[in-house]
Coordinates of C-alpha atoms in Angstrom, one line a residue:
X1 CA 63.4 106.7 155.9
X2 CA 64.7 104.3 153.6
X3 CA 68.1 105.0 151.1
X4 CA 67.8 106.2 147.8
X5 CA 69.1 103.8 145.7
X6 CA 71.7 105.6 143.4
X7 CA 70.3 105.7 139.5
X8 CA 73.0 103.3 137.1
X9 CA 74.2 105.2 134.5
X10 CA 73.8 103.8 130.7
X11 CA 76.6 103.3 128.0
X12 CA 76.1 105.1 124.9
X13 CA 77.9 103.7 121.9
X14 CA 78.8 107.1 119.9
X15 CA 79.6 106.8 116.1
X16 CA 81.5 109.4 115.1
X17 CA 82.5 110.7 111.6
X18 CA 84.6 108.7 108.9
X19 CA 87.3 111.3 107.8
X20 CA 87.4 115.4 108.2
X21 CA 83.9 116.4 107.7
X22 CA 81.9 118.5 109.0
X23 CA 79.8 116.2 111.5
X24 CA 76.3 117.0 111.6
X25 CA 76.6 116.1 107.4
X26 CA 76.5 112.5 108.4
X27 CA 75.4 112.4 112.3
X28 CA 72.0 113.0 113.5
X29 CA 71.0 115.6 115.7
X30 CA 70.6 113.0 118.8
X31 CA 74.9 112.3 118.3
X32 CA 75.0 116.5 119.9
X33 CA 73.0 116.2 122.6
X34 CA 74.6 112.8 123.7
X35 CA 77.8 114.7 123.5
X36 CA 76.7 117.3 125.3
X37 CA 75.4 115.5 128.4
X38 CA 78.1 112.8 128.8
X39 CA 81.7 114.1 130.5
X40 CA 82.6 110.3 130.5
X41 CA 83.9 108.5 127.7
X42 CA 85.8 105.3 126.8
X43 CA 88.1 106.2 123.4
X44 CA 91.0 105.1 121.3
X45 CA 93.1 108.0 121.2
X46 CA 92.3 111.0 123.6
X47 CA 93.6 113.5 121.1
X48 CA 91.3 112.9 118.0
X49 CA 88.5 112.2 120.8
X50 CA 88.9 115.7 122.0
X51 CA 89.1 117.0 118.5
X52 CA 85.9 115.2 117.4
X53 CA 83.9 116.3 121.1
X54 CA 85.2 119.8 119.9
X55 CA 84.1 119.7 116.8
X56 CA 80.3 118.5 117.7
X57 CA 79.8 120.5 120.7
X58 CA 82.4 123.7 120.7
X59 CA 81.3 125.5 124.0
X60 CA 81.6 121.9 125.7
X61 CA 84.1 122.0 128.7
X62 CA 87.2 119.8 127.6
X63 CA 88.5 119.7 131.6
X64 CA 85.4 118.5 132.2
X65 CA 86.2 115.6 130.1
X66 CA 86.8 111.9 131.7
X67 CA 88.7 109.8 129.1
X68 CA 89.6 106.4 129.6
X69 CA 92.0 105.1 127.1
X70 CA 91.0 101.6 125.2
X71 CA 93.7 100.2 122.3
X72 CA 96.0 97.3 121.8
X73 CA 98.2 98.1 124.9
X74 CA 95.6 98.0 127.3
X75 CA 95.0 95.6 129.5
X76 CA 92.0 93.3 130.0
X77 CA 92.2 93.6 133.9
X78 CA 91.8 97.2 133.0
X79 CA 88.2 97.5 131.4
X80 CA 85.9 96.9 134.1
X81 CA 87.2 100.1 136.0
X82 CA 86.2 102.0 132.9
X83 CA 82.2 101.2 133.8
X84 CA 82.8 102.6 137.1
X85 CA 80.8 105.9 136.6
X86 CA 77.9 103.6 135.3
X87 CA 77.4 102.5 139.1
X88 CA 78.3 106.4 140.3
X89 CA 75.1 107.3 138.1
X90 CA 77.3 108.9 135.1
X91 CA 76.4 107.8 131.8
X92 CA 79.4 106.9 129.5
X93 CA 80.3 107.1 125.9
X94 CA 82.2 104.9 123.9
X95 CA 83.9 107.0 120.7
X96 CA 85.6 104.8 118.3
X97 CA 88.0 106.4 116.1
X98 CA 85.8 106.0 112.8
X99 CA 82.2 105.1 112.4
X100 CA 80.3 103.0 114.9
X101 CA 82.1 101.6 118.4
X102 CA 81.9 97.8 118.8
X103 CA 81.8 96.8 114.8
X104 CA 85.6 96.1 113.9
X105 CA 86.3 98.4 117.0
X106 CA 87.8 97.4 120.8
X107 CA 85.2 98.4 122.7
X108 CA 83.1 95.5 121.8
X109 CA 85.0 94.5 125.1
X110 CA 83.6 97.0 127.2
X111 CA 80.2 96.5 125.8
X112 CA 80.6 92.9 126.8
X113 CA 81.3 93.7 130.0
X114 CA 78.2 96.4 130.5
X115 CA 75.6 93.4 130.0
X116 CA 77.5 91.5 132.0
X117 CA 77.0 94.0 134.8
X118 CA 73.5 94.5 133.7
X119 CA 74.4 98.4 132.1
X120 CA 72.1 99.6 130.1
X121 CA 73.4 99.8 126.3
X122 CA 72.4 102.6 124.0
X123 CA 73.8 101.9 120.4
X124 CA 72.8 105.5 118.5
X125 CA 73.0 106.2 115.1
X126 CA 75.7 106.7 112.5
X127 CA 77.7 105.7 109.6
X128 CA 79.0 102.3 109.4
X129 CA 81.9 102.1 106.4
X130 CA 80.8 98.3 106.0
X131 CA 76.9 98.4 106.1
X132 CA 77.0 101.3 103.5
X133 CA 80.0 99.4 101.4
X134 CA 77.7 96.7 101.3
X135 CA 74.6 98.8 100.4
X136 CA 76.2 100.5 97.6
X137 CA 77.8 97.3 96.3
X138 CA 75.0 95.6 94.4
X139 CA 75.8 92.1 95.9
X140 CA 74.1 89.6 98.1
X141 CA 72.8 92.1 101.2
X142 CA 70.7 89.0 102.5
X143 CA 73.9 86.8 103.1
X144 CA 77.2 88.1 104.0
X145 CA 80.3 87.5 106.5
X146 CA 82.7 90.3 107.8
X147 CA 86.1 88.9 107.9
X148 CA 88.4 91.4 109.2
X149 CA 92.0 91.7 107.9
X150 CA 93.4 89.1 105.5
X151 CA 96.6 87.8 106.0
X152 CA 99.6 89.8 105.8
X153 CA 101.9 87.2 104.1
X154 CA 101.3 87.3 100.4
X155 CA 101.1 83.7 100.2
X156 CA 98.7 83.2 103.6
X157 CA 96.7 86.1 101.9
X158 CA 96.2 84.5 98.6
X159 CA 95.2 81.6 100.1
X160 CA 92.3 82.8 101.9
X161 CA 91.0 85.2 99.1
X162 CA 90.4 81.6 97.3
X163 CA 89.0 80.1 100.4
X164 CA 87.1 83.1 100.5
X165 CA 86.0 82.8 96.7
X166 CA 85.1 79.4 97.5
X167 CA 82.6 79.8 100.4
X168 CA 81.1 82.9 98.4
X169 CA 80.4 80.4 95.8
X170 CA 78.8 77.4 97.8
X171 CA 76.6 79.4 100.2
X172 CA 75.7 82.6 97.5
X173 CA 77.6 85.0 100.7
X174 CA 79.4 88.3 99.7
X175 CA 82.8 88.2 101.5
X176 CA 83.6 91.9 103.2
X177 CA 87.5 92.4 104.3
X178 CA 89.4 95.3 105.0
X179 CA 93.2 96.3 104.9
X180 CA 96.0 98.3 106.0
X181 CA 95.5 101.9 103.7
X182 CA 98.9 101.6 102.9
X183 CA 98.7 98.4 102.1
X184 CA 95.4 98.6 100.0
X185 CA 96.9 99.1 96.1
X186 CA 98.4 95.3 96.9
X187 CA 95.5 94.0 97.9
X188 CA 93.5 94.8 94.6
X189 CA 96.5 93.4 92.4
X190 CA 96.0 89.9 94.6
X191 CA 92.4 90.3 94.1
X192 CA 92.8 90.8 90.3
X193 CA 95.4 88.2 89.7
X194 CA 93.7 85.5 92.4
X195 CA 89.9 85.3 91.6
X196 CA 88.4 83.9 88.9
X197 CA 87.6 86.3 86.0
X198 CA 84.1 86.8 86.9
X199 CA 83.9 86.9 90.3
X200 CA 82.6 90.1 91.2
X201 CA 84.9 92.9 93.2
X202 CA 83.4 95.5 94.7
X203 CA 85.5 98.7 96.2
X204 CA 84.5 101.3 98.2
X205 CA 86.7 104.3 99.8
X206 CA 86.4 107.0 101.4
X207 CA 82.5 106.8 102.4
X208 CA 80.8 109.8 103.1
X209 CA 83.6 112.3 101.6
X210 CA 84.0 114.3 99.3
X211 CA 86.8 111.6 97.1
X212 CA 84.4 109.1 97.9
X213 CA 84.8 106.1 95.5
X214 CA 82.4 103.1 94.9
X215 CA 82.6 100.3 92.1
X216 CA 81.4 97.3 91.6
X217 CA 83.4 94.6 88.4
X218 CA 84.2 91.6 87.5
X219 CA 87.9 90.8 88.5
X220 CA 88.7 90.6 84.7
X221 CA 87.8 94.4 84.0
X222 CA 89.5 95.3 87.3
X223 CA 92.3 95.2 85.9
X224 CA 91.4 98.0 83.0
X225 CA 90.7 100.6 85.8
X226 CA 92.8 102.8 87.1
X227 CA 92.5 104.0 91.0
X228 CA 95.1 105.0 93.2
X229 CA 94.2 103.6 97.4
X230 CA 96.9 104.6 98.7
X231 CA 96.5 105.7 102.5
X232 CA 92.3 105.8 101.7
X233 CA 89.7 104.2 104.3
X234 CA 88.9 100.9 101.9
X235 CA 86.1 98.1 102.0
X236 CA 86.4 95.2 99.7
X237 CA 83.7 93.1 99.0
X238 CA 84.3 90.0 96.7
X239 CA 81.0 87.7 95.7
X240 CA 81.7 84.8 93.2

């Protein structure tokens, strides 16, 4: 009688919430029962993974849990042991610490990997910070480029806000950046003082919370408002 040939388990990329809130305000129902099936998971920090599994799914078993850990000190040599369970016939999650794994998140890497090995990839469905930045923005949703962090030198940083500025301009494409939280109150000053007048600025914290804050100016009026982002989960979007 021939070998059963062992079933490969999927990866299931797990958005989870965007700040302390209660999770089935912003997750759909399908986020649960994923959560509830899958003991294997692929996560940034194991502590705030456990906490967020906890909250989702309270009778869950947390012994039961399998975490592999995936941030800046891991090594690259490292992630193709974390698809192990796929070829065991586990299925595996990937949490990232905010919103939707793989966008601005490390485990893009292990996705990477996954097709490579011809896993099965199940993106479900959740809040992105960027997608509903830009939704909420009233600028150019048909063309736009995510660029990350901006530089950290002030001088490197106002350098590319103008480059930015300037390829908004010539190809009608809203530029989306993010920063630092702490570091977020500087960024809009260099925004104010380093566009042009009317190039447009929108800002967008705290998405989905209660404090949630959204608004959409011209640099020039910017500077009449008054908003403290101190430490606050920001999206900026700039569209000249």
């Amino acid at each position: 009688m021939a070998k059963e040939t062992l079933k490969q388990g999927k990866l299931y990329l797990i958005p989870t919430t965007l700040g302390e809130i209660p999770p089935l305000e912003v997750l759909p129902i399908s986020i649960k029962r994923a959560i509830e099936e899958i003991n294997h998971y692929v996560v940034e920090n194991e502590k705030t993974a456990r906490h967020f599994i906890k909250k989702i799914s309270p009778r869950k078993s947390q012994p039961s849990l399998h975490l592999f850990t995936l941030n800046k000190f891991t090594e690259a040599s490292e992630l193709p042991n974390f698809l192990i369970p796929c070829s065991e016939g586990h299925d595996i999650g990937i949490l990232s610490e905010a919103g939707c794994p793989g966008i601005a998140d490390p485990g893009a890497a292990v996705v990477k990997i996954a097709h490579e090995k011809n896993i099965q990839v199940v993106p479900l469905v959740g809040p992105s910070s960027i997608i509903l930045a830009l939704m909420a923005s009233g600028l150019n949703g048909q063309n736009f480029a995510f660029n990350g962090y901006l530089p950290i030198d002030s001088s490197d940083r106002k350098k590319e806000i103008k480059k930015l500025e300037r390829k908004s301009r010539e190809e009608n494409q809203s530029q989306i950046f993010i920063e630092t939280p702490y570091r977020n109150n500087k960024l809009l000053e260099d925004l104010q003082k380093t566009l042009a007048g009317n190039t447009r600025i929108c800002v967008a914290c705290d998405l989905t919370l209660p404090t949630e804050y959204i608004k959409t100016k011209n640099a020039a009026n910017w500077k009449n408002e008054k908003i403290d982002l101190h430490k606050r989960p920001a999206i900026f979007i700039i569209h000249a």
